[in-house]
Coordinates of C-alpha atoms in Angstrom, one line a residue:
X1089 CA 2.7 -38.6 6.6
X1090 CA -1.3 -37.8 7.2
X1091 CA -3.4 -35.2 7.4
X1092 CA -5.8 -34.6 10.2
X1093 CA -8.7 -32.9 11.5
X1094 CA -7.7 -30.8 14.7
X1095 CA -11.1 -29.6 16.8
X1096 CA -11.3 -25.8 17.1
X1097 CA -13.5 -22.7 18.5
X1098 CA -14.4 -19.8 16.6
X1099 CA -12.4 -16.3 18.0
X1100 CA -14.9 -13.4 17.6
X1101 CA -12.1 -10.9 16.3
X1102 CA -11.2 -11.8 12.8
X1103 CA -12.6 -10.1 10.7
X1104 CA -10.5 -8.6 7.9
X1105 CA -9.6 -4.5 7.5
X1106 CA -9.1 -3.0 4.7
X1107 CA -6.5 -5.6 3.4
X1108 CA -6.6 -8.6 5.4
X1109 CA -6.8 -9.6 9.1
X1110 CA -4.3 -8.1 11.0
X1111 CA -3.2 -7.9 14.7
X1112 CA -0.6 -8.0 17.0
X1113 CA 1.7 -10.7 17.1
X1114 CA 0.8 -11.9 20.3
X1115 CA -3.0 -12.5 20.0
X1116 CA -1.8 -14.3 16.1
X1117 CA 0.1 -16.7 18.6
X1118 CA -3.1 -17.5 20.3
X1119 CA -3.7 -21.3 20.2
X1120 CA -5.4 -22.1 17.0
X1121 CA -5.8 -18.6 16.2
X1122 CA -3.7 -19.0 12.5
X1123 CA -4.7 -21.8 11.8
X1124 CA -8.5 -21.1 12.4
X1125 CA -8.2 -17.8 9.6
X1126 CA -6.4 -20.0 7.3
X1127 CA -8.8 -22.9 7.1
X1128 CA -11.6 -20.4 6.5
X1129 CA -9.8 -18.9 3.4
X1130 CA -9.2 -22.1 2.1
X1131 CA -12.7 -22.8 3.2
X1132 CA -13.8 -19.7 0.7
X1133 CA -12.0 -21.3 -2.5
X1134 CA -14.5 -24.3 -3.7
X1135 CA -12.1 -24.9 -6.7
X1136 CA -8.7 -25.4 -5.1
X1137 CA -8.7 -29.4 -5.5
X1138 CA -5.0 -29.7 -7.6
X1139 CA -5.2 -26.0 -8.2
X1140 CA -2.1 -24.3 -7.2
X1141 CA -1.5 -21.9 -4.3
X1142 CA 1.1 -19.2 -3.6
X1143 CA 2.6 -18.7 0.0
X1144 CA 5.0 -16.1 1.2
X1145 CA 5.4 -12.9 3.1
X1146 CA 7.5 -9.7 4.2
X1147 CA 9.8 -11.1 6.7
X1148 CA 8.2 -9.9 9.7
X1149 CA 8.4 -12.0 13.0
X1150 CA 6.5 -15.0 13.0
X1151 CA 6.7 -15.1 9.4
X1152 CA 8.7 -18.2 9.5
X1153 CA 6.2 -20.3 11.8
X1154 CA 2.9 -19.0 9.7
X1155 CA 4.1 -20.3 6.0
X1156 CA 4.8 -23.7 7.4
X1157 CA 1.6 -23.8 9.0
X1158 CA -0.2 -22.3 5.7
X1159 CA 1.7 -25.1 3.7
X1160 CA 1.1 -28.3 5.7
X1161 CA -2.8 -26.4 5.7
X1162 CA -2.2 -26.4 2.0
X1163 CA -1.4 -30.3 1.6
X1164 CA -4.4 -31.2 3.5
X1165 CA -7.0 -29.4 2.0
X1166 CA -6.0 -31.0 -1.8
X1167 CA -4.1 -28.4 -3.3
X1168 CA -2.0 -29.7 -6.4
X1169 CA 0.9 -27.3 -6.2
X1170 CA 2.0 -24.8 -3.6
X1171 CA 4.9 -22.2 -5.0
X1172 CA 6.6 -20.6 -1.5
X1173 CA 8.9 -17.8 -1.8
X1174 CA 12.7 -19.3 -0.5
X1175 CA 12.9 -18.6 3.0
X1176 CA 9.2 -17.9 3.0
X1177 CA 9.9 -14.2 1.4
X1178 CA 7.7 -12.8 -1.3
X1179 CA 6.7 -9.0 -1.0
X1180 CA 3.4 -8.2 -1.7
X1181 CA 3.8 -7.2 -5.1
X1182 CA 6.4 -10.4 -6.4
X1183 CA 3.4 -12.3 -4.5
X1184 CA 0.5 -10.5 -7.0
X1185 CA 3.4 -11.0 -9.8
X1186 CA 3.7 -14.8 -9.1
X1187 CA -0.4 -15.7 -8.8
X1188 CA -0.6 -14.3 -12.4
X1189 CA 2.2 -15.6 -14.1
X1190 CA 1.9 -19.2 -12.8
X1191 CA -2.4 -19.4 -13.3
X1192 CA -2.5 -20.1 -9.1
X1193 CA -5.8 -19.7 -8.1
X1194 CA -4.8 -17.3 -5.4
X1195 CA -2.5 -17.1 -2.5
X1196 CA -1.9 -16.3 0.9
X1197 CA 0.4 -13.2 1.7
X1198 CA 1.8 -12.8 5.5
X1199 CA 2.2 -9.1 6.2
X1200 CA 1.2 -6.0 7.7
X1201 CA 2.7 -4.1 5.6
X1202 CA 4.1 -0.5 6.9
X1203 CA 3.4 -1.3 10.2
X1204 CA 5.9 -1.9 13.0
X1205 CA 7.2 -5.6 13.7
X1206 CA 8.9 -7.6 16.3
X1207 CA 7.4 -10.2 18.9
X1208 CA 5.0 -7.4 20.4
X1209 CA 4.8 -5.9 16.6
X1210 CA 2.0 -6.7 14.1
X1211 CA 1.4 -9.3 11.8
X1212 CA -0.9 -9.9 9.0
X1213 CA -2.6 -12.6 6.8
X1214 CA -4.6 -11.9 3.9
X1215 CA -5.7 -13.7 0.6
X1216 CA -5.5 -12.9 -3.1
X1217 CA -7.5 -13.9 -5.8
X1218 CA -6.3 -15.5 -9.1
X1219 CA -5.6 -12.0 -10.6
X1220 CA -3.2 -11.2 -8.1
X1221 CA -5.3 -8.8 -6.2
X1222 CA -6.5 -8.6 -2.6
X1223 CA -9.7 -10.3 -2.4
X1224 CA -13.0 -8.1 -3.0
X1225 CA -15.7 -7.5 0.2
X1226 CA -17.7 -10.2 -0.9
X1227 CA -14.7 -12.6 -0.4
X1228 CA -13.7 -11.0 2.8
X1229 CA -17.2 -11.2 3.9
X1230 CA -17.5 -14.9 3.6
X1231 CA -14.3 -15.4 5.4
X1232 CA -15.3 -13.8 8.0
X1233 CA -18.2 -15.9 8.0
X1234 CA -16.7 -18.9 7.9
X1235 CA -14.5 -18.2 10.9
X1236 CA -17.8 -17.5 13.4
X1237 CA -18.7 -21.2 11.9
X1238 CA -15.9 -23.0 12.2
X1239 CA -15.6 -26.6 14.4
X1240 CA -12.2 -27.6 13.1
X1241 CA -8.9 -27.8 10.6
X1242 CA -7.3 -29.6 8.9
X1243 CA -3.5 -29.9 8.7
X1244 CA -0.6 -32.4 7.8
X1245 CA 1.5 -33.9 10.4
X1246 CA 4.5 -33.5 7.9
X1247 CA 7.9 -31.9 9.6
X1248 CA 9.0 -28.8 8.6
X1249 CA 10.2 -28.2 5.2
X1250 CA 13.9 -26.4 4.4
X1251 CA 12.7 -23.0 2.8
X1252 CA 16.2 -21.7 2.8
X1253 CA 17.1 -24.2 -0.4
X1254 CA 15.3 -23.6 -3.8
X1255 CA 13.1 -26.7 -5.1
X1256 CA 10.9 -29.2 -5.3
X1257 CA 9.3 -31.5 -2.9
X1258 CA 6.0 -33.3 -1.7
X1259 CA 3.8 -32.9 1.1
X1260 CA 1.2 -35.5 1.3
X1261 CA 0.3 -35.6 -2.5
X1262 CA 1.1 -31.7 -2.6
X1263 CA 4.0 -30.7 -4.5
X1264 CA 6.1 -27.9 -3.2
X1265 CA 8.3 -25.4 -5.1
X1266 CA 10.3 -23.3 -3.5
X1267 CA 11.3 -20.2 -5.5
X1268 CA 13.7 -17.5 -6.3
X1269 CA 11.5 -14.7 -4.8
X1270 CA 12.8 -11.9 -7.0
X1271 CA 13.3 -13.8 -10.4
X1272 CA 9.5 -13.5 -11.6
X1273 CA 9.0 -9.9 -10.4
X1274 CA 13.0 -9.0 -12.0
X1275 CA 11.8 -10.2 -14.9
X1276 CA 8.4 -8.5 -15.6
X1277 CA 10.3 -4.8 -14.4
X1278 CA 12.4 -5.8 -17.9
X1279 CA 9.4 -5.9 -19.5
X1280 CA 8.2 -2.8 -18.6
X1281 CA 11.7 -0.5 -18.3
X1282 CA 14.3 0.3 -20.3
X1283 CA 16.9 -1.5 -18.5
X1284 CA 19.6 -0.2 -21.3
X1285 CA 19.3 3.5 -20.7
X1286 CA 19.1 2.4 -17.2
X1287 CA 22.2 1.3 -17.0
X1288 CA 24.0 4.4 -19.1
X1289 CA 22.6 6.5 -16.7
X1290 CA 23.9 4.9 -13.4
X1291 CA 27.2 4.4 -15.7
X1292 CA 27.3 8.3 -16.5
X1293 CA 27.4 8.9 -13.0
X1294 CA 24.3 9.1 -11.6
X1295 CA 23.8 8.6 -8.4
X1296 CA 21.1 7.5 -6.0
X1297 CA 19.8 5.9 -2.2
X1298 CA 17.2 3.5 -1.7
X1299 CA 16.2 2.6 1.3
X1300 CA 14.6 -0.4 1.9
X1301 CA 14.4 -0.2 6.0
X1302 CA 15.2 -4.0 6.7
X1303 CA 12.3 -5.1 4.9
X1304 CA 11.3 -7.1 2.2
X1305 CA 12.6 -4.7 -0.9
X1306 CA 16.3 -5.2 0.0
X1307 CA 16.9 -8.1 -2.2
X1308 CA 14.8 -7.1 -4.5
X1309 CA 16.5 -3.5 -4.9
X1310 CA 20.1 -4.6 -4.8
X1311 CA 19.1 -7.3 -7.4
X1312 CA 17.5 -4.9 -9.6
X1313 CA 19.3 -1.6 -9.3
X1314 CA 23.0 -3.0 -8.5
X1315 CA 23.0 -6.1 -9.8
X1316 CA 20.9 -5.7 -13.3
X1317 CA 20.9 -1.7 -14.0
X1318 CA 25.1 -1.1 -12.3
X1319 CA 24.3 1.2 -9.3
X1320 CA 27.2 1.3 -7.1
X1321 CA 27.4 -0.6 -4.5
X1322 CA 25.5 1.0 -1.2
X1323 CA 23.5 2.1 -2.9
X1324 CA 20.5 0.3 -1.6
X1325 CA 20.8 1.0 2.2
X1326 CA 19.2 -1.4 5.4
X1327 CA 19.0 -3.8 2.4
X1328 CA 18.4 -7.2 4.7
X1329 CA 15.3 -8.3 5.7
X1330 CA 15.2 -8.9 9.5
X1331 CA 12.0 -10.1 11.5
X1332 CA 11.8 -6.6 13.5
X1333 CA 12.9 -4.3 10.5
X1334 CA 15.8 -4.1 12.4
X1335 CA 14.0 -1.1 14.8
X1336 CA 12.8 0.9 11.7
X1337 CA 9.0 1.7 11.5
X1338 CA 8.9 0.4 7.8
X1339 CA 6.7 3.1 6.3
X1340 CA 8.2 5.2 4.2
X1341 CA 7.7 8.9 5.3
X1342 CA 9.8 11.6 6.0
X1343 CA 9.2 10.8 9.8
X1344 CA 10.2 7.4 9.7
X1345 CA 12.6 7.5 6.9
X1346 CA 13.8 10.3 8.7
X1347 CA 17.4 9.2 7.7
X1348 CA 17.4 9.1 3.7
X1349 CA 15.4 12.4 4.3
X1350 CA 18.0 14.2 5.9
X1351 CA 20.5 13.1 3.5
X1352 CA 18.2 14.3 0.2
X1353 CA 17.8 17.8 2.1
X1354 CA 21.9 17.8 2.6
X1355 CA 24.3 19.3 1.0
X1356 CA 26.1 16.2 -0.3
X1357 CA 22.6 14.7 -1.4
X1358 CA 22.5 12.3 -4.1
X1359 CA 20.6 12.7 -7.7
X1360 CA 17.8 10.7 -6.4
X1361 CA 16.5 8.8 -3.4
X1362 CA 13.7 6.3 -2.8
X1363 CA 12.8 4.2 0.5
X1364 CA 9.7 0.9 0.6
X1365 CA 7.8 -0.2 3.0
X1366 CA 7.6 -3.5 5.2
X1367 CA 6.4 -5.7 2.4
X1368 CA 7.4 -3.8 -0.6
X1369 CA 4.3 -2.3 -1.6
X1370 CA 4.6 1.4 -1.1
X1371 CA 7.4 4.2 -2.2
X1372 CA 9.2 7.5 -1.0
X1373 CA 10.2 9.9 -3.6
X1374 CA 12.7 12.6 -2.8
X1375 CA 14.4 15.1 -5.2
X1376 CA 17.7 16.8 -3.7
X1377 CA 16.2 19.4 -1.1
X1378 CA 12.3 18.4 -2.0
X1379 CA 10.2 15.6 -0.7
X1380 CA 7.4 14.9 -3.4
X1381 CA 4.2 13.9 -1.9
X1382 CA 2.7 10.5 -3.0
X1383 CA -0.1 12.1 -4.4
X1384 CA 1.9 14.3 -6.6
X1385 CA 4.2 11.4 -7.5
X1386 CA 0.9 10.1 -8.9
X1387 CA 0.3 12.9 -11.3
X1388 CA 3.8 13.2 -12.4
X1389 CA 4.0 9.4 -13.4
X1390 CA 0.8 9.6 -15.1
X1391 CA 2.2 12.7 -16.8
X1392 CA 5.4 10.9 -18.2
X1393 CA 4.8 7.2 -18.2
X1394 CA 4.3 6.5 -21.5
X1395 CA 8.4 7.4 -21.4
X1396 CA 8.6 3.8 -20.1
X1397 CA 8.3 1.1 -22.9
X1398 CA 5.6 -0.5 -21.3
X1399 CA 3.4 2.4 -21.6
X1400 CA 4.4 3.8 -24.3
X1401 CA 0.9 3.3 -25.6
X1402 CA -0.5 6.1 -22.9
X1403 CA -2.6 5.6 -20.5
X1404 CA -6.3 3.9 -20.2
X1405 CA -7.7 6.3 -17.6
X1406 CA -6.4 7.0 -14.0
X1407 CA -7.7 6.0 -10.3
X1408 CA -6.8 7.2 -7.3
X1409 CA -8.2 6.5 -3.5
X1410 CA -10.7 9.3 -2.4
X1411 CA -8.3 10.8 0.6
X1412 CA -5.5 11.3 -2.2
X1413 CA -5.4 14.8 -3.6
X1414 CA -7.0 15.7 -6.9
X1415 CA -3.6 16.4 -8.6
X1416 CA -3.7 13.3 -10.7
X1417 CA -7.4 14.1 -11.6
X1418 CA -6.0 17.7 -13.6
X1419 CA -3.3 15.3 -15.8
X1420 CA -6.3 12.8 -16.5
X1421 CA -8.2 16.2 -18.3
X1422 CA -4.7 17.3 -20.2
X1423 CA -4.5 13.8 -21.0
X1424 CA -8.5 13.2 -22.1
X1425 CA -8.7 10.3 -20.3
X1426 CA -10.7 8.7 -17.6
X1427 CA -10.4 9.7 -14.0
X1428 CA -11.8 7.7 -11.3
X1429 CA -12.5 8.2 -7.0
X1430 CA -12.7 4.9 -5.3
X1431 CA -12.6 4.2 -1.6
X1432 CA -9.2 3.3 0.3
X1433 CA -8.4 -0.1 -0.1
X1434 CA -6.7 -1.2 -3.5
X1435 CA -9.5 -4.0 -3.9
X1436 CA -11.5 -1.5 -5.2
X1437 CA -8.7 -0.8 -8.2
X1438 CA -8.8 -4.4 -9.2
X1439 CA -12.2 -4.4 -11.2
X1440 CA -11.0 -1.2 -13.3
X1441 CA -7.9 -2.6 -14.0
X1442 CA -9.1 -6.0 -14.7
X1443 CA -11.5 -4.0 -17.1
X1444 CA -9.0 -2.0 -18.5
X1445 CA -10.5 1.4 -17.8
X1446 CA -7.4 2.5 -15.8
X1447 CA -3.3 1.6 -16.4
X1448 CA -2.2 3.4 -13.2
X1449 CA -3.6 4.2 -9.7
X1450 CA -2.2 5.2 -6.3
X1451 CA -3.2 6.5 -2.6
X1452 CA -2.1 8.8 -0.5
X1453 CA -0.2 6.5 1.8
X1454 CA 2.3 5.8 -0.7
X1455 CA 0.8 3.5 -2.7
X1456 CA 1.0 3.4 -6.5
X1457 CA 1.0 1.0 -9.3
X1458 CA -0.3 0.0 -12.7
X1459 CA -1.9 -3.0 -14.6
X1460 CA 1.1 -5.1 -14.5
X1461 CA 0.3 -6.6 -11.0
X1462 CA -2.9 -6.1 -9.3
X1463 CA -1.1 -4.8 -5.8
X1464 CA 0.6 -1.5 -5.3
X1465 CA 4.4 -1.9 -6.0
X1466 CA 6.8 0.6 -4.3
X1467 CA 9.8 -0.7 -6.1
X1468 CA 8.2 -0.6 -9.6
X1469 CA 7.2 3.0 -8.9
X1470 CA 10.9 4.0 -7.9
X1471 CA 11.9 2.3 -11.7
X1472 CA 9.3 4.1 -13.4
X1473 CA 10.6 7.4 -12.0
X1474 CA 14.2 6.7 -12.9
X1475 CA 12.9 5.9 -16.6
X1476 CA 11.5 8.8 -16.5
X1477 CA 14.7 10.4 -15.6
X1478 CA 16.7 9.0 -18.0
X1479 CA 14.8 9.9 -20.6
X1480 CA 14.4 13.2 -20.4
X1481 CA 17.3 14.0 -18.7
X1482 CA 15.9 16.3 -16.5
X1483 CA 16.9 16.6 -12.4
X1484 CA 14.1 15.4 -10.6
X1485 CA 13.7 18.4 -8.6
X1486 CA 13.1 20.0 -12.2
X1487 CA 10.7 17.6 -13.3
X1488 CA 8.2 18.6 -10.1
X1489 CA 8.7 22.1 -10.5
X1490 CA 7.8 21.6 -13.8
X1491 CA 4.7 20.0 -13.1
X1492 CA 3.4 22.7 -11.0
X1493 CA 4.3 24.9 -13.4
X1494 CA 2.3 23.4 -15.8
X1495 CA -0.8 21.8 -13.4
X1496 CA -0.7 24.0 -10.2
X1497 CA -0.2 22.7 -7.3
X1498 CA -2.1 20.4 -4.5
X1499 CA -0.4 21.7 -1.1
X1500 CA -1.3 18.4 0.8
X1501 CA -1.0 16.6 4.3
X1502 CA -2.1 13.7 6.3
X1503 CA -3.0 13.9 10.0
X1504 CA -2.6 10.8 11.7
X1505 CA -4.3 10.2 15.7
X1506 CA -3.2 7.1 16.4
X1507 CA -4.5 4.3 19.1
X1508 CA -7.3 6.9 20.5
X1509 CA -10.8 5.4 22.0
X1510 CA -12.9 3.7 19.6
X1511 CA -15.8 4.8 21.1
X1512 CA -14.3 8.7 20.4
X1513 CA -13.4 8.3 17.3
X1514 CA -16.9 6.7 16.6
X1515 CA -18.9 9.5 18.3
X1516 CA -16.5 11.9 16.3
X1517 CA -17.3 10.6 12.8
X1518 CA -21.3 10.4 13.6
X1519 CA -21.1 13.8 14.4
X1520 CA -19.4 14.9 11.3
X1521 CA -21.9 13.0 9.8
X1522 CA -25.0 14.9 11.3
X1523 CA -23.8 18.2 10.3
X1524 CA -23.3 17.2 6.6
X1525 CA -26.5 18.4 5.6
X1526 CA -25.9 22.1 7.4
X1527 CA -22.7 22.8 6.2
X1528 CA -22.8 23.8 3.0
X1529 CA -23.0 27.8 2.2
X1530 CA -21.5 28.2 6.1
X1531 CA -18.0 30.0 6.8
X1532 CA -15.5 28.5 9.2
X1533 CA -12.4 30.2 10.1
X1534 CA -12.6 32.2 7.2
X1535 CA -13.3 29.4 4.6
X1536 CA -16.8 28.9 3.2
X1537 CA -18.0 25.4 2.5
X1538 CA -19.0 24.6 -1.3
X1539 CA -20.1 20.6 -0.1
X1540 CA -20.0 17.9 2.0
X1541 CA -21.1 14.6 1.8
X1542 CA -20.0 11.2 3.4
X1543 CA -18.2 9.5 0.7
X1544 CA -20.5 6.6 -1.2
X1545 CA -18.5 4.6 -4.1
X1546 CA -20.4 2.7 -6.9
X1547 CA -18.2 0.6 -8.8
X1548 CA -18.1 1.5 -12.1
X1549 CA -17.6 -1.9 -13.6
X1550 CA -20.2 -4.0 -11.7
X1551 CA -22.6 -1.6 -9.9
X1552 CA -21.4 -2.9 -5.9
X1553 CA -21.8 0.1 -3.5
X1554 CA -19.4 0.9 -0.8
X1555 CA -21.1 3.1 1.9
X1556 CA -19.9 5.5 4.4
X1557 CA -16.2 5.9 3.6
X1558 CA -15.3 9.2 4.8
X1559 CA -16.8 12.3 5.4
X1560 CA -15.7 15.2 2.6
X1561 CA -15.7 18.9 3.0
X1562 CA -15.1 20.9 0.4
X1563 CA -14.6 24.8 0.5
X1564 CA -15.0 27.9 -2.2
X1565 CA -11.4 28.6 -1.5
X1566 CA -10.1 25.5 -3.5
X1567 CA -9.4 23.9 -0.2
X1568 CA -10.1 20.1 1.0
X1569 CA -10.8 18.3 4.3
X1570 CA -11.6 14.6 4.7
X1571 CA -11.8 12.8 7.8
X1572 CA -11.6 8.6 7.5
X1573 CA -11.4 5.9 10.2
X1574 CA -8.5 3.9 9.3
X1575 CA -8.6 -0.1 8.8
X1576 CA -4.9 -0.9 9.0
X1577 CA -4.1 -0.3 12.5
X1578 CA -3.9 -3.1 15.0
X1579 CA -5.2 -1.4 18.7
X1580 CA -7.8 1.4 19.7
X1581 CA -8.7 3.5 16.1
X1582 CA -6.8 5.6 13.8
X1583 CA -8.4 8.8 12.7
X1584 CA -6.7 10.5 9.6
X1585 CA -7.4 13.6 8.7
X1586 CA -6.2 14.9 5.0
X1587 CA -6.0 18.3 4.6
X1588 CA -5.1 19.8 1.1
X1589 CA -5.9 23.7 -0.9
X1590 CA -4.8 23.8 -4.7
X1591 CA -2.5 26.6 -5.6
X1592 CA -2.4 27.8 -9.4
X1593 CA -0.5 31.4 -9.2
X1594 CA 3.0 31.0 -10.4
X1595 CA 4.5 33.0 -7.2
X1596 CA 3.1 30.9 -4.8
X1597 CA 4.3 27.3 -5.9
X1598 CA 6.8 27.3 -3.6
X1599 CA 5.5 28.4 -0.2
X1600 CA 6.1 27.0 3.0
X1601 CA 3.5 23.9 3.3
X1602 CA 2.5 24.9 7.0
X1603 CA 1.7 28.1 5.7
X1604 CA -0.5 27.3 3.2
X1605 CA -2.4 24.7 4.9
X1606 CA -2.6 26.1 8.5
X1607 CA -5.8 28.0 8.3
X1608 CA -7.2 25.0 6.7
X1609 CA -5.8 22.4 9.4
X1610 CA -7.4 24.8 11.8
X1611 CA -10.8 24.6 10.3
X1612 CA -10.4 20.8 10.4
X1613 CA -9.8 20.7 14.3
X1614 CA -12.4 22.8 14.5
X1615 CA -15.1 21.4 12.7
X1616 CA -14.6 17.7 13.8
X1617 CA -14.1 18.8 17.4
X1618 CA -11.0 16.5 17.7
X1619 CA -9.1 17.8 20.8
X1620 CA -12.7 17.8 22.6
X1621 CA -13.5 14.5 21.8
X1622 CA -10.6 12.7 21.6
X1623 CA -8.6 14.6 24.4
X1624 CA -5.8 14.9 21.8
X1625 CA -4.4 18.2 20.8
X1626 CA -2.0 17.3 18.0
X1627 CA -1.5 14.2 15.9
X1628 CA 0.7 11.7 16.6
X1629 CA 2.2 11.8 12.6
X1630 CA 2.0 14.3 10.4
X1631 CA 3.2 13.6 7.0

């Protein structure tokens, strides 16, 4: 077989979001379209001359069709090795998990992660960097660069190779593995868990649900949890991967995992339950009867991971994305240890972990993870908790209550607005912005505003400056408001608004969310103007 050069045109749209390029599946199927983002990432990696590559993704339609294309890309451009997950699967953190463990000098990771799939769905295509992590802006940057610039590709005329059997083969000088995509990632979670007292536990009777909503996680859940640690069997739920998620929206929140949600507020609930996302990167945590938030799931991990043998040591220091609430921030003081705000995106935890200022970090949107991969990792998180479980003994249920006890608690919530008018949701954010300097030492809606500022991130470890990453209020009252564009969503813009007021007073851990935050969600309408300028006058999701 040969490789060839294939003419092209530049598309004007691909630019990558806050992790990677993605769009909908139809404008992906655009001729050339794939192939033209690929060649520019390869483009972007001067060393990859025999250097070896990692390919693989979530599952999602069209999944198939994009990792042959990446591989033949692969072959033609000089790699020396390409590892592809079998059947082209690899969630997004086995993917980070394989780059490191193998020395690849990066890879290229198909998903859109919680977002919804199927021919009219989403799809996604972003690149890693040798650490595992999703490339840093100055990466994504010259990719997007590179695909205003580029006049053509190049691609091998090689058939298709068999994904669905494990081994070795060669594509035009390339060698090709094709791998057991759990066995890497099963065996670092050993590394990390006691797997022993794992076991006694399931074997004692506990029981639990994890939901892995057709995606990615199945396999990796029922290989883990009943296969290595003697769950029983059902235990892991919508455990097959299927190319539309099998009609689930594959993120993890009590509105989409509506179903595991019920069943932990039942009266036949199990001792634990846990749900992923679409490629495996983010987690649900709820305790018979109580869902716990992702940003206190943060604080409580941090407060008890060194539980788990593989950090046993304690903790580094802590990060967390700016929208997530400050919960984790009051076990970093207990703890002495450092505490860091970065913007949304979990490129911006790589150079903190890579420096070893933090061990774990998480977002709001269900993301959380530590230095073992360089990606968030949703099933990692759920083993952590169950360590955490076993060794204490304690209900989880107990364990939050206990943690507010101790810390207080952050009443939190997200407001999503979904597919609105860019131009809105531009003109709403630069008039936030205008008022910043105004609104400190004014009262609105019975709350009086200590600061705001529109969030600017220096990095800590090698002085780059993020601008303009959303605008924070802060009020007297203990109370929080930030308002962020997203840069995950595929059509119009998504404007989240996270609302949260810290609670210390030991009657009044256990109020009714709404009523805590409603004054304060009211302020937030108010202040942004969002039902004027948007012509919306509730969210689409509230989580």
């Amino acid at each position: 077989m040969a490789s060839k050069r294939v003419p092209t045109s530049p598309y004007p749209d691909q630019k990558p979001g806050t992790s990677g390029l993605r769009k909908k599946v139809p404008v992906f199927r655009q001729p050339h379209y794939v192939q033209n983002f690929v060649q520019a990432i390869i483009d972007c990696i001067p060393e990859r001359k025999g250097a070896t590559l990692v390919i693989g993704g979530d599952g999602r339609f069209f999944n198939k069709e994009v990792v042959q294309i990446a591989l033949k890309m692969a072959a033609a451009n000089g790699f020396g090795r390409v590892l592809v997950g079998q059947d082209g699967l690899l969630s997004t953190p086995a993917a980070s998990c394989v780059i490191r463990k193998h020395g690849a000098i990066g890879g290229i990771v198909l998903s859109a992660s919680h977002n919804p799939g199927g021919p009219e769905g989403d799809f996604g295509i972003k690149f890693n960097g040798s650490n595992g992590g999703p490339a840093p802006e100055s990466v994504t940057e010259a990719i997007f660069a590179r695909t205003k610039a580029i006049g053509d590709y190049r691609i091998s005329d090689a058939p298709d190779l068999d994904l669905g059997r494990i081994g070795t083969t060669e594509i035009d000088g390339t060698t090709v593995e094709v791998i057991d995509p759990v066995a890497d990632y099963a065996e670092l979670m050993r590394t990390l868990f006691d797997f022993d007292a794992l076991s006694k536990m399931f074997a004692s009777g506990f029981r639990m649900r994890f939901d892995a909503l057709s995606a990615v996680t199945g396999p990796y859940a029922k290989a883990i949890l009943e296969g290595a640690l003697g769950a029983a069997p059902g235990t892991v739920v919508n455990g097959e991967p299927k190319p539309d998620f099998g009609g689930h929206h594959p993120d993890p929140n009590p509105v989409h995992a509506h179903e595991l949600f019920d069943l932990m507020h039942g009266p036949d609930a199990p001792d634990f339950g846990a749900a992923s996302d679409g490629d495996g990167d983010r987690n649900m945590i709820v305790a018979p009867g109580l869902f716990v938030t992702p940003s206190d799931s943060l604080a409580i991990l941090a407060a008890h991971a060194h539980r788990a043998p593989g950090y046993a040591g304690g903790l580094a220091g802590v990060a967390r994305s700016m929208p997530t609430s400050r919960a984790v921030d009051r076990v970093a003081a207990a703890l002495k240890i450092e505490a860091f705000e970065t913007p949304t995106g979990w490129k911006f935890f790589g150079n903190l972990l890579d420096a070893g200022r933090i061990t774990l970090c998480g977002e709001e949107s269900a993301g959380t993870g530590s230095n073992h991969v360089r990606e968030k990792d949703g099933l990692w998180a759920v083993l952590l908790w169950l360590n955490i479980l076993a060794a204490t003994g304690k209900p989880a249920q107990d364990l939050v209550r206990e943690h507010w006890a101790k810390f207080g608690r952050d009443y939190y919530t997200r407001h999503d607005y979904e597919e609105i008018d860019a131009g809105a949701a531009k003109r709403l954010m630069e008039g936030l912005r205008a008022k910043i300097g105004t609104l400190p030492g004014t009262k609105v809606g019975g709350l009086t505003v200590k600061a705001a500022d529109d969030f600017r991130y220096v990095d800590p470890v090698d002085g780059s400056v993020t601008e303009a990453q959303g605008v924070r209020v802060t009020f007297a009252e203990d109370a929080r408001i930030v308002y962020r564009l997203s840069g995950t969503g595929t059509a119009g813009a998504t404007l989240r608004v996270y609302i949260e007021r810290y609670e210390s007073a030991p009657d009044r851990l256990e109020r009714p969310v709404a009523d805590v935050l409603g004054p304060v969600v009211a302020v937030a309408r108010a202040l942004a103007d969002i039902e004027a300028i948007t012509g919306r006058a509730e969210p689409s999701v509230v989580t």
